[in-house]
mmCIF file of C-alpha atoms and ligand atoms in Angstrom:
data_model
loop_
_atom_site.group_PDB
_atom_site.id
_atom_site.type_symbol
_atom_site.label_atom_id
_atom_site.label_comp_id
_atom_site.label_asym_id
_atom_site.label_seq_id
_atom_site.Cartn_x
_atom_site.Cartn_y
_atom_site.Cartn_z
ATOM 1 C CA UNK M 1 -9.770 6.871 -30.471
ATOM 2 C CA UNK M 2 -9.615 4.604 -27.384
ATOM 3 C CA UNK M 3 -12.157 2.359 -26.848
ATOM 4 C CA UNK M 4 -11.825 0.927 -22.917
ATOM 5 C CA UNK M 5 -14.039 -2.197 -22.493
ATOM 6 C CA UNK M 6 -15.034 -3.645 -18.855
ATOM 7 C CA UNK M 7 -11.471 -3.626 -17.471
ATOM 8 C CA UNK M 8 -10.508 -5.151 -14.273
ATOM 9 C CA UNK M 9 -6.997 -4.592 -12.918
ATOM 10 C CA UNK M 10 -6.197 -6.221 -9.405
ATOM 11 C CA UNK M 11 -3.204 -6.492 -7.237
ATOM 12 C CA UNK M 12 -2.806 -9.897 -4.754
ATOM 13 C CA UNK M 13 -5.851 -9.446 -2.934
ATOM 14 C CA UNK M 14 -7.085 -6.033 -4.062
ATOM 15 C CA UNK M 15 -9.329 -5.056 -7.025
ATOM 16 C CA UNK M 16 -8.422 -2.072 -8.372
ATOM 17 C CA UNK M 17 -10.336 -1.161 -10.711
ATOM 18 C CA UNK M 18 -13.595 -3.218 -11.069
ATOM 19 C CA UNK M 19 -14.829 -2.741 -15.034
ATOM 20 C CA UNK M 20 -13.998 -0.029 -16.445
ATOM 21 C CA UNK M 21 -16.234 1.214 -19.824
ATOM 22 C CA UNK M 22 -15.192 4.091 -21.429
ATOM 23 C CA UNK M 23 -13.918 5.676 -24.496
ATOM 24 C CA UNK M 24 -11.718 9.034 -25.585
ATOM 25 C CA UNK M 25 -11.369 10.562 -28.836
ATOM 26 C CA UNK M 26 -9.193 11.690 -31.090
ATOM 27 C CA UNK M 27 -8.111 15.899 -30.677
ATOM 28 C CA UNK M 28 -9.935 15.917 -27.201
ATOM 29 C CA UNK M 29 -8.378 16.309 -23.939
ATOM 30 C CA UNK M 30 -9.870 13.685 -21.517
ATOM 31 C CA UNK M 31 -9.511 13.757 -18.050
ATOM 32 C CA UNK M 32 -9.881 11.288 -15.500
ATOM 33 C CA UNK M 33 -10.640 12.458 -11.952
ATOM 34 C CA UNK M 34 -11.556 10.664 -8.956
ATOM 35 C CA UNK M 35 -10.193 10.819 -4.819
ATOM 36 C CA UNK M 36 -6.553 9.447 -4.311
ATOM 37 C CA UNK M 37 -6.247 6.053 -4.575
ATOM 38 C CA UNK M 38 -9.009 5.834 -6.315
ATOM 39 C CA UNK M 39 -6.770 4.295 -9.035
ATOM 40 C CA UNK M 40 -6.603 6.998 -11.831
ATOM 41 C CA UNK M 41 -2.830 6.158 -12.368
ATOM 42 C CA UNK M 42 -3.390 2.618 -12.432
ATOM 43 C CA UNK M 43 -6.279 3.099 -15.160
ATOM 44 C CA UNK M 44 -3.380 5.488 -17.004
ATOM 45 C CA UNK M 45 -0.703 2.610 -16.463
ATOM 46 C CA UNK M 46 -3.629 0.269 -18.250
ATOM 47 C CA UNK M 47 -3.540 2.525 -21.425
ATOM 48 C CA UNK M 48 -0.050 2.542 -21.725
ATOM 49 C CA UNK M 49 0.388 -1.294 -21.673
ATOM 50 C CA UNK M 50 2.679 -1.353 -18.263
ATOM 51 C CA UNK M 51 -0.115 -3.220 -16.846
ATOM 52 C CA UNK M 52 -2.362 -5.894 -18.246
ATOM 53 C CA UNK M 53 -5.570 -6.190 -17.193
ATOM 54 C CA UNK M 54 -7.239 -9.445 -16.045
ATOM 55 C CA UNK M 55 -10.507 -9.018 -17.671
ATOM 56 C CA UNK M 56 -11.696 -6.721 -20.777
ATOM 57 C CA UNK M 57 -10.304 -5.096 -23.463
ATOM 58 C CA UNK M 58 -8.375 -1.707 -24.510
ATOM 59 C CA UNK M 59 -8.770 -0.945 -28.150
ATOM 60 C CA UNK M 60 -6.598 1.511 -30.086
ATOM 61 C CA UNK M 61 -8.141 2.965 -33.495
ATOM 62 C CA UNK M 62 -9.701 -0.465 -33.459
ATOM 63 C CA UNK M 63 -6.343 -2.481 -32.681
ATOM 64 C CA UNK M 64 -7.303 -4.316 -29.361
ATOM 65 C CA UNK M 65 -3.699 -4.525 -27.456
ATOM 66 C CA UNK M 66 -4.161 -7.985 -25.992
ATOM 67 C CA UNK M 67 -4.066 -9.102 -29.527
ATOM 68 C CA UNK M 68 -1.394 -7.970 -30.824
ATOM 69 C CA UNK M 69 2.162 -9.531 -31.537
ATOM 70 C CA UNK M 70 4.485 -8.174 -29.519
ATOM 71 C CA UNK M 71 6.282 -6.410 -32.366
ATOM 72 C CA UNK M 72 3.001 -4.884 -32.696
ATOM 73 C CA UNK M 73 2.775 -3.731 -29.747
ATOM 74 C CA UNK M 74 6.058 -2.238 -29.863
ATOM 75 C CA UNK M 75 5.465 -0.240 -32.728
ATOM 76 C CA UNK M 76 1.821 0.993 -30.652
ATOM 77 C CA UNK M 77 4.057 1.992 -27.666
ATOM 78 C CA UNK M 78 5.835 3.942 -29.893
ATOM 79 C CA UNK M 79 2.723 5.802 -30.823
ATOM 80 C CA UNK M 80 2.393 6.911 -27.397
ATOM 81 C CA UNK M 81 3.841 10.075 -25.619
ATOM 82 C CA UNK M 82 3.732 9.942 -21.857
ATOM 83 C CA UNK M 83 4.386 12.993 -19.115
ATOM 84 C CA UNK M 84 4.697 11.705 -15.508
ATOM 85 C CA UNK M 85 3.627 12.315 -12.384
ATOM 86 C CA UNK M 86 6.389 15.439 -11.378
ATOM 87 C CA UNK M 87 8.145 15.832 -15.000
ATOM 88 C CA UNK M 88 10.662 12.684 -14.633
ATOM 89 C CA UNK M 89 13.472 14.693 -16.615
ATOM 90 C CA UNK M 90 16.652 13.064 -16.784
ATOM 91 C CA UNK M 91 18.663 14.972 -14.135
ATOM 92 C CA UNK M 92 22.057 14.486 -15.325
ATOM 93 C CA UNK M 93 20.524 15.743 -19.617
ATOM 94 C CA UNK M 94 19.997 18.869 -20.433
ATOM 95 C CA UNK M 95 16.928 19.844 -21.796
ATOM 96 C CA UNK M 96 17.787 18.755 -25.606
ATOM 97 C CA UNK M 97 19.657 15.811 -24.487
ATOM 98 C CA UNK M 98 15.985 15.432 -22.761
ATOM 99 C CA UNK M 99 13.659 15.962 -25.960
ATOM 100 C CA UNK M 100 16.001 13.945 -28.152
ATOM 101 C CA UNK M 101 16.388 10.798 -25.926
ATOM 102 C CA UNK M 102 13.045 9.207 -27.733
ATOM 103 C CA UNK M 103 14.804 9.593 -30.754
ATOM 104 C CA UNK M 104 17.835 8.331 -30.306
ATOM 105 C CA UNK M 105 16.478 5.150 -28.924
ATOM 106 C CA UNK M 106 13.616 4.529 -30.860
ATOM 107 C CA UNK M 107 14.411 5.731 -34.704
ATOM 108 C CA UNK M 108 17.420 6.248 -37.150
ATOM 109 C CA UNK M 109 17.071 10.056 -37.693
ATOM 110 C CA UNK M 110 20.272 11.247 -38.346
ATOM 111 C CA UNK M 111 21.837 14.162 -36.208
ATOM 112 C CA UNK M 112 20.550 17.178 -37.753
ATOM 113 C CA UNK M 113 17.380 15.527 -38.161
ATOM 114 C CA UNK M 114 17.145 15.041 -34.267
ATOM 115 C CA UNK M 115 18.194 18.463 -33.749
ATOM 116 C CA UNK M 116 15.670 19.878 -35.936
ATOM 117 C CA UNK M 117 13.013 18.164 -34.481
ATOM 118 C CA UNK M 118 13.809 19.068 -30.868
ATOM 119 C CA UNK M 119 14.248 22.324 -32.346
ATOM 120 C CA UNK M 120 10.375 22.518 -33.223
ATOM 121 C CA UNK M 121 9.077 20.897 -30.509
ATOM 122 C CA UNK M 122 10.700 23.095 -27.482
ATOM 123 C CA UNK M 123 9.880 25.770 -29.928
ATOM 124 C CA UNK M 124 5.974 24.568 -29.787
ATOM 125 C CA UNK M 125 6.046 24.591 -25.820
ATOM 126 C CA UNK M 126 7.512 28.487 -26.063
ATOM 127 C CA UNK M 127 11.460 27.337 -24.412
ATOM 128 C CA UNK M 128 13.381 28.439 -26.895
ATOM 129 C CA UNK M 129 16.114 29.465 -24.640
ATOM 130 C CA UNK M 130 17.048 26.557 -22.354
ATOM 131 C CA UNK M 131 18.261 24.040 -24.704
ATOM 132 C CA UNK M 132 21.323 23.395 -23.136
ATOM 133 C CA UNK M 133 20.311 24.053 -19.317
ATOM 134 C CA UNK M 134 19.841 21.427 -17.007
ATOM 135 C CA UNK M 135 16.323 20.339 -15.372
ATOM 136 C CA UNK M 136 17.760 21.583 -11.625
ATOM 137 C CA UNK M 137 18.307 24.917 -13.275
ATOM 138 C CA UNK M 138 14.721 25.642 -14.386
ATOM 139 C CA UNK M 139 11.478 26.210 -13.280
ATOM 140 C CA UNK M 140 8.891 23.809 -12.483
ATOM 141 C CA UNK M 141 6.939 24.819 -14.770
ATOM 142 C CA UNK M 142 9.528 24.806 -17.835
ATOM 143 C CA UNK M 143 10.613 21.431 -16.527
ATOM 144 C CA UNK M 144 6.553 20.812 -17.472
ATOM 145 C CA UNK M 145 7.379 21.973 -20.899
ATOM 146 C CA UNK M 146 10.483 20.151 -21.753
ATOM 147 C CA UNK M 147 8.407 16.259 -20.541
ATOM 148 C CA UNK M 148 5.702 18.157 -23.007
ATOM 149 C CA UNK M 149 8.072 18.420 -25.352
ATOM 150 C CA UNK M 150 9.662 14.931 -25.019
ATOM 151 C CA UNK M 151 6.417 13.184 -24.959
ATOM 152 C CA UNK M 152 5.208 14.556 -28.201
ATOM 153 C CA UNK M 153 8.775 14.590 -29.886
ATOM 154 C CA UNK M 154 7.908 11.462 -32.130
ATOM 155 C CA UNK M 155 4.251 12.676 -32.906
ATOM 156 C CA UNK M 156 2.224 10.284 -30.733
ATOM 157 C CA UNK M 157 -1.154 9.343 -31.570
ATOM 158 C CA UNK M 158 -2.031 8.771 -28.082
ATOM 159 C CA UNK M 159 -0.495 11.339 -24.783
ATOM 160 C CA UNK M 160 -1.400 10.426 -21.440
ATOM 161 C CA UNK M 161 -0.287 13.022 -18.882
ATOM 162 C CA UNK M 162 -0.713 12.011 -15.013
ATOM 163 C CA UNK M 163 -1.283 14.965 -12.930
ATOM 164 C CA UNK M 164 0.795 17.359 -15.336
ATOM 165 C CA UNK M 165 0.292 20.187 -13.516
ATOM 166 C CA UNK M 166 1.049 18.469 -9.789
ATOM 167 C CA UNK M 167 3.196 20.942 -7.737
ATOM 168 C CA UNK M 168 2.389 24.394 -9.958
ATOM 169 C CA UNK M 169 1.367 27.399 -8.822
ATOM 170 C CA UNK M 170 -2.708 27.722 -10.444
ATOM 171 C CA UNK M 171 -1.683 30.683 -13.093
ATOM 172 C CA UNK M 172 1.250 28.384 -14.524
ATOM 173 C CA UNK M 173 -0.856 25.058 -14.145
ATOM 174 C CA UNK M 174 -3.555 26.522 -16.601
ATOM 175 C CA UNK M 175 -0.858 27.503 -19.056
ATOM 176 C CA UNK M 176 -0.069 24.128 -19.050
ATOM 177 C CA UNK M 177 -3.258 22.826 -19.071
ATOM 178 C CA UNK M 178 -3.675 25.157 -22.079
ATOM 179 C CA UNK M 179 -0.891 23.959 -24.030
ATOM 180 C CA UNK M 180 -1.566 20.354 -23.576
ATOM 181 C CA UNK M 181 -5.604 21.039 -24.986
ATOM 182 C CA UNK M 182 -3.770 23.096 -28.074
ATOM 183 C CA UNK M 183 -1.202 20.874 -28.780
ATOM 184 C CA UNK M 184 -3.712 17.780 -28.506
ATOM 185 C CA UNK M 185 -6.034 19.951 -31.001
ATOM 186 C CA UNK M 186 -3.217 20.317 -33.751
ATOM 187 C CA UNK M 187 -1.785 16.993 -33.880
ATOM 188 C CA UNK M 188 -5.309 15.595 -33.688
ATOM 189 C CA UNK M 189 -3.752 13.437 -30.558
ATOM 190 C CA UNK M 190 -5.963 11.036 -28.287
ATOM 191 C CA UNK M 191 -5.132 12.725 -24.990
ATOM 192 C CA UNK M 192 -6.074 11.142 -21.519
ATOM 193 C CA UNK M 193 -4.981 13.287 -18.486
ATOM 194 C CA UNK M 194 -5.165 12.266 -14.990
ATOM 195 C CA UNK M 195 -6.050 15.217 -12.543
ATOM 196 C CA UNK M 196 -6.804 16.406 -9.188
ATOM 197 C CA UNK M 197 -7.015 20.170 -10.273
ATOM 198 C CA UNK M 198 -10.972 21.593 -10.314
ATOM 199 C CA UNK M 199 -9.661 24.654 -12.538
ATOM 200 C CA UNK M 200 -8.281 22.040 -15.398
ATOM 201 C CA UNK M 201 -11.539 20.298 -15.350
ATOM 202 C CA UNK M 202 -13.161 23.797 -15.964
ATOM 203 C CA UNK M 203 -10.643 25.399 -18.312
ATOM 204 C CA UNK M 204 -10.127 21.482 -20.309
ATOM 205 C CA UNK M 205 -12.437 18.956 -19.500
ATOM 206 C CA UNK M 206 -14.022 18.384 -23.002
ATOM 207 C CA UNK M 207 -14.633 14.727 -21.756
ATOM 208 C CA UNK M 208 -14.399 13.602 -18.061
ATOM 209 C CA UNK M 209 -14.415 10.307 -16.257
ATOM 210 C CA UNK M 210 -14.750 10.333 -12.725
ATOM 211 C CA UNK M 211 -13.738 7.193 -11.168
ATOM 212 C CA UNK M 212 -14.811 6.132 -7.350
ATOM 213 C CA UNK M 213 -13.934 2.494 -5.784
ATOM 214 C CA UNK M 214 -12.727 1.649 -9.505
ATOM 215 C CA UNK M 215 -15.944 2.271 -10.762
ATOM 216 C CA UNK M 216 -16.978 4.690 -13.920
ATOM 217 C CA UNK M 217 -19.362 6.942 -11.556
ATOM 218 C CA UNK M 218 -20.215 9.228 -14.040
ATOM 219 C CA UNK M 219 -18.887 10.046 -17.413
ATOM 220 C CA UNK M 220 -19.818 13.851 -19.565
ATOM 221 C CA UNK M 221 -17.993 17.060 -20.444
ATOM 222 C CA UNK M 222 -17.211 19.825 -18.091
ATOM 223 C CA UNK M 223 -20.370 22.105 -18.844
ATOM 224 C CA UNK M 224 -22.001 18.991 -17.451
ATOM 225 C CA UNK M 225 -20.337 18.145 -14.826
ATOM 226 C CA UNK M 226 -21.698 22.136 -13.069
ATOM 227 C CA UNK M 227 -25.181 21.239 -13.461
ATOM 228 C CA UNK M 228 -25.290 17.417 -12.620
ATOM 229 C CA UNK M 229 -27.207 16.681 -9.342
ATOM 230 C CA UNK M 230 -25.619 13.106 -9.188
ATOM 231 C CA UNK M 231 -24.123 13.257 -5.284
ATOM 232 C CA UNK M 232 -21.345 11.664 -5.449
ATOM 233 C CA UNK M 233 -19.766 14.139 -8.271
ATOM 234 C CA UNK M 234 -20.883 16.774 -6.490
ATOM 235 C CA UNK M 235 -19.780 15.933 -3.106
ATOM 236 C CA UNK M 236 -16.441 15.194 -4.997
ATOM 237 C CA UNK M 237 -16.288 18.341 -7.042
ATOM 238 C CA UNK M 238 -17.968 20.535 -4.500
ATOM 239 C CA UNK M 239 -15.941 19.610 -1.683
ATOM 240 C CA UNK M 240 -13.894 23.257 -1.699
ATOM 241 C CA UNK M 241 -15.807 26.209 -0.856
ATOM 242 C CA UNK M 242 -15.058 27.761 -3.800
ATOM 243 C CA UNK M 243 -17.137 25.524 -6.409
ATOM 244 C CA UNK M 244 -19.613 25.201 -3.439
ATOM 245 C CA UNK M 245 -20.387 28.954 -4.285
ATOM 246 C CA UNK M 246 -19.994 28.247 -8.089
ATOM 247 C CA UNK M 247 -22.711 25.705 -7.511
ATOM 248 C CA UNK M 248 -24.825 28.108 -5.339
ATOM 249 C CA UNK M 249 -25.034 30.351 -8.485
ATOM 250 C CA UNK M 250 -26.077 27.755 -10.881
ATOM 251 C CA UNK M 251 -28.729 26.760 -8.973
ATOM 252 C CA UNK M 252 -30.113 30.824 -8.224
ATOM 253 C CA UNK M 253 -29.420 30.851 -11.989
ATOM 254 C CA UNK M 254 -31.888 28.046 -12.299
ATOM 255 C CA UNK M 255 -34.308 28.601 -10.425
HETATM 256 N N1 LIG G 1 1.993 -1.807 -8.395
HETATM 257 C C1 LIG G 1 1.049 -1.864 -7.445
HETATM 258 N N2 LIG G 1 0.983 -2.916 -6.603
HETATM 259 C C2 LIG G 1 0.018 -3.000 -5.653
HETATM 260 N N3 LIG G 1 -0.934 -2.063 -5.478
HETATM 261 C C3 LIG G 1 -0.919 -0.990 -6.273
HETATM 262 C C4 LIG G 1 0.073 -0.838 -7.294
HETATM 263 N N4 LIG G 1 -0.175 0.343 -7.940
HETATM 264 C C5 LIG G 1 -1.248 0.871 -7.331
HETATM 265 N N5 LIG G 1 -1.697 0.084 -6.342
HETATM 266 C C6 LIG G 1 -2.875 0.354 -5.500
HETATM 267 O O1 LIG G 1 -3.956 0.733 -6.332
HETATM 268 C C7 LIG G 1 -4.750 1.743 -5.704
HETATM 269 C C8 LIG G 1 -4.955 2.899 -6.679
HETATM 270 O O2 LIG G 1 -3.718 3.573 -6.852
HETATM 271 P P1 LIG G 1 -3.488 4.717 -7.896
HETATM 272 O O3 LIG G 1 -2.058 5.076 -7.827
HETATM 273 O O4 LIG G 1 -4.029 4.327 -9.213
HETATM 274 O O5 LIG G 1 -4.395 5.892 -7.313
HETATM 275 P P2 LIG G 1 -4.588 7.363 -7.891
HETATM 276 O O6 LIG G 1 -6.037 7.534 -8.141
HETATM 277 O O7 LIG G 1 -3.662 7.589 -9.028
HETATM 278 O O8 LIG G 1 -4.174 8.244 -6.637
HETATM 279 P P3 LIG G 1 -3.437 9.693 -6.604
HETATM 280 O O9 LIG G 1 -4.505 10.683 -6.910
HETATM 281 O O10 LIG G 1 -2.963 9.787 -5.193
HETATM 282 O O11 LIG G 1 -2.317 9.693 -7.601
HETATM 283 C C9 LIG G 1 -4.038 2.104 -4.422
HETATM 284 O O12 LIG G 1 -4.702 1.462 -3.371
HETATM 285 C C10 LIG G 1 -2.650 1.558 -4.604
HETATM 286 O O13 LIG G 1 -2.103 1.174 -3.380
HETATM 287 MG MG1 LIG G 2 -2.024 8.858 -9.333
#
């Protein structure tokens, strides 16, 4: 679990994000949503310790970062899997040399131990056939898979994914989605996922944040989020016709 405590994160003269309370637990898939530049990635960037806030706290299974040694918080880092905005493969890798970079940096497995466990996990995202391809010569969406697979190759506790499924076409992006909420379910992982996509929030969203001038605007799950009459989620969520007729038929339902 991640327990986020009134944090304020500004740049020079700008205040990002203007205390932040929230918290996500453990085998959920949590999603933060909120307009661009509303500062979603900067809130991820907070979890994974590349930014420090100024003010509050960020607790991790009740080890608050800020006070921490720093060997300690090397060894937390390590507990945390990360898939970036567009995939960040290593071009010049192939897609084990990929999966097994984490390992060869961070622990002493030996050789076949690496290669077994990039064996599994490409074999947990279904590639079982691309080991030795490189990222230019696969699909977008298997290039989704292998960061998948890299990010949970040393069994995080903690995966934060921003905007996994940026740049997919809406079948493949739920597959995705879908593997991310399984995978997060099995390994009983504290998931946060940063998203713009309305169907991820519907197929995934067991806990949602919605952030707005780096404020919490409203916080619950995604059968919630259909029924709430707060305006500014649903002038946010609403704002394609689509969910504007999803809407329309809650409220007949209602009424
Ligand atoms: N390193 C930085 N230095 C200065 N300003 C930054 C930095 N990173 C982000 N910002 C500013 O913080 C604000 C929030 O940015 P952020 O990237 O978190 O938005 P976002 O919600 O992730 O948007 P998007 O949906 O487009 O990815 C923006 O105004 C951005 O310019
Ligand atoms: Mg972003």
């Amino acid at each position: 679990m991640i327990e986020v405590n009134d944090i304020h994160k500004s740049f020079d003269n700008s205040h990002i994000l203007k205390g932040v309370t929230t918290s996500f637990q453990k085998g959920k898939t949590n999603l933060i949503i909120g307009q661009s530049g509303s500062g979603k990635t900067v809130f991820l960037k907070c979890l994974l310790g590349l930014f420090t806030p100024e003010e509050g706290t960020i607790s991790y299974d009740g080890k608050i970062y800020t006070d921490l040694t720093d060997e300690q918080k090397r060894d937390l880092r390590q507990e945390m899997g990360m898939v970036f905005q567009g995939s960040a493969l290593f071009d010049s890798m192939t897609v084990e040399g990929n999966v097994k970079f984490p390992l060869e940096m961070f622990t002493k497995q030996s050789k076949s131990e690496m290669q077994d466990r990039a064996d599994f996990v490409l074999k947990r995202v279904n590639l079982v056939d691309a080991h030795h391809k490189y990222p230019s010569e696969i699909s977008g969406g298997m290039q989704k898979r292998v960061a998948i697979a890299r990010a949970i190759v040393m069994n995080p506790k903690y995966l934060f994914c921003d905007e996994p499924n940026s740049g997919l076409d809406p079948k493949t992006a739920i597959v995705i989605d879908n593997l991310i909420k399984e995978i997060t379910e099995e390994y009983n992982i504290t998931t946060v996922i940063n998203t713009h996509d309305m169907n991820s929030v519907m197929e995934i969203g067991e806990k949602i944040l919605f952030l707005k001038d780096g404020l919490k605007a409203w916080e619950g799950s995604n059968k919630e989020i259909f029924k709430t009459d707060n305006e500014t989620v649903t002038d946010f969520v609403y704002s394609s016709d689509l969910f504007k007729k999803v809407r329309q038929m809650y409220i007949e339902e209602r009424n």
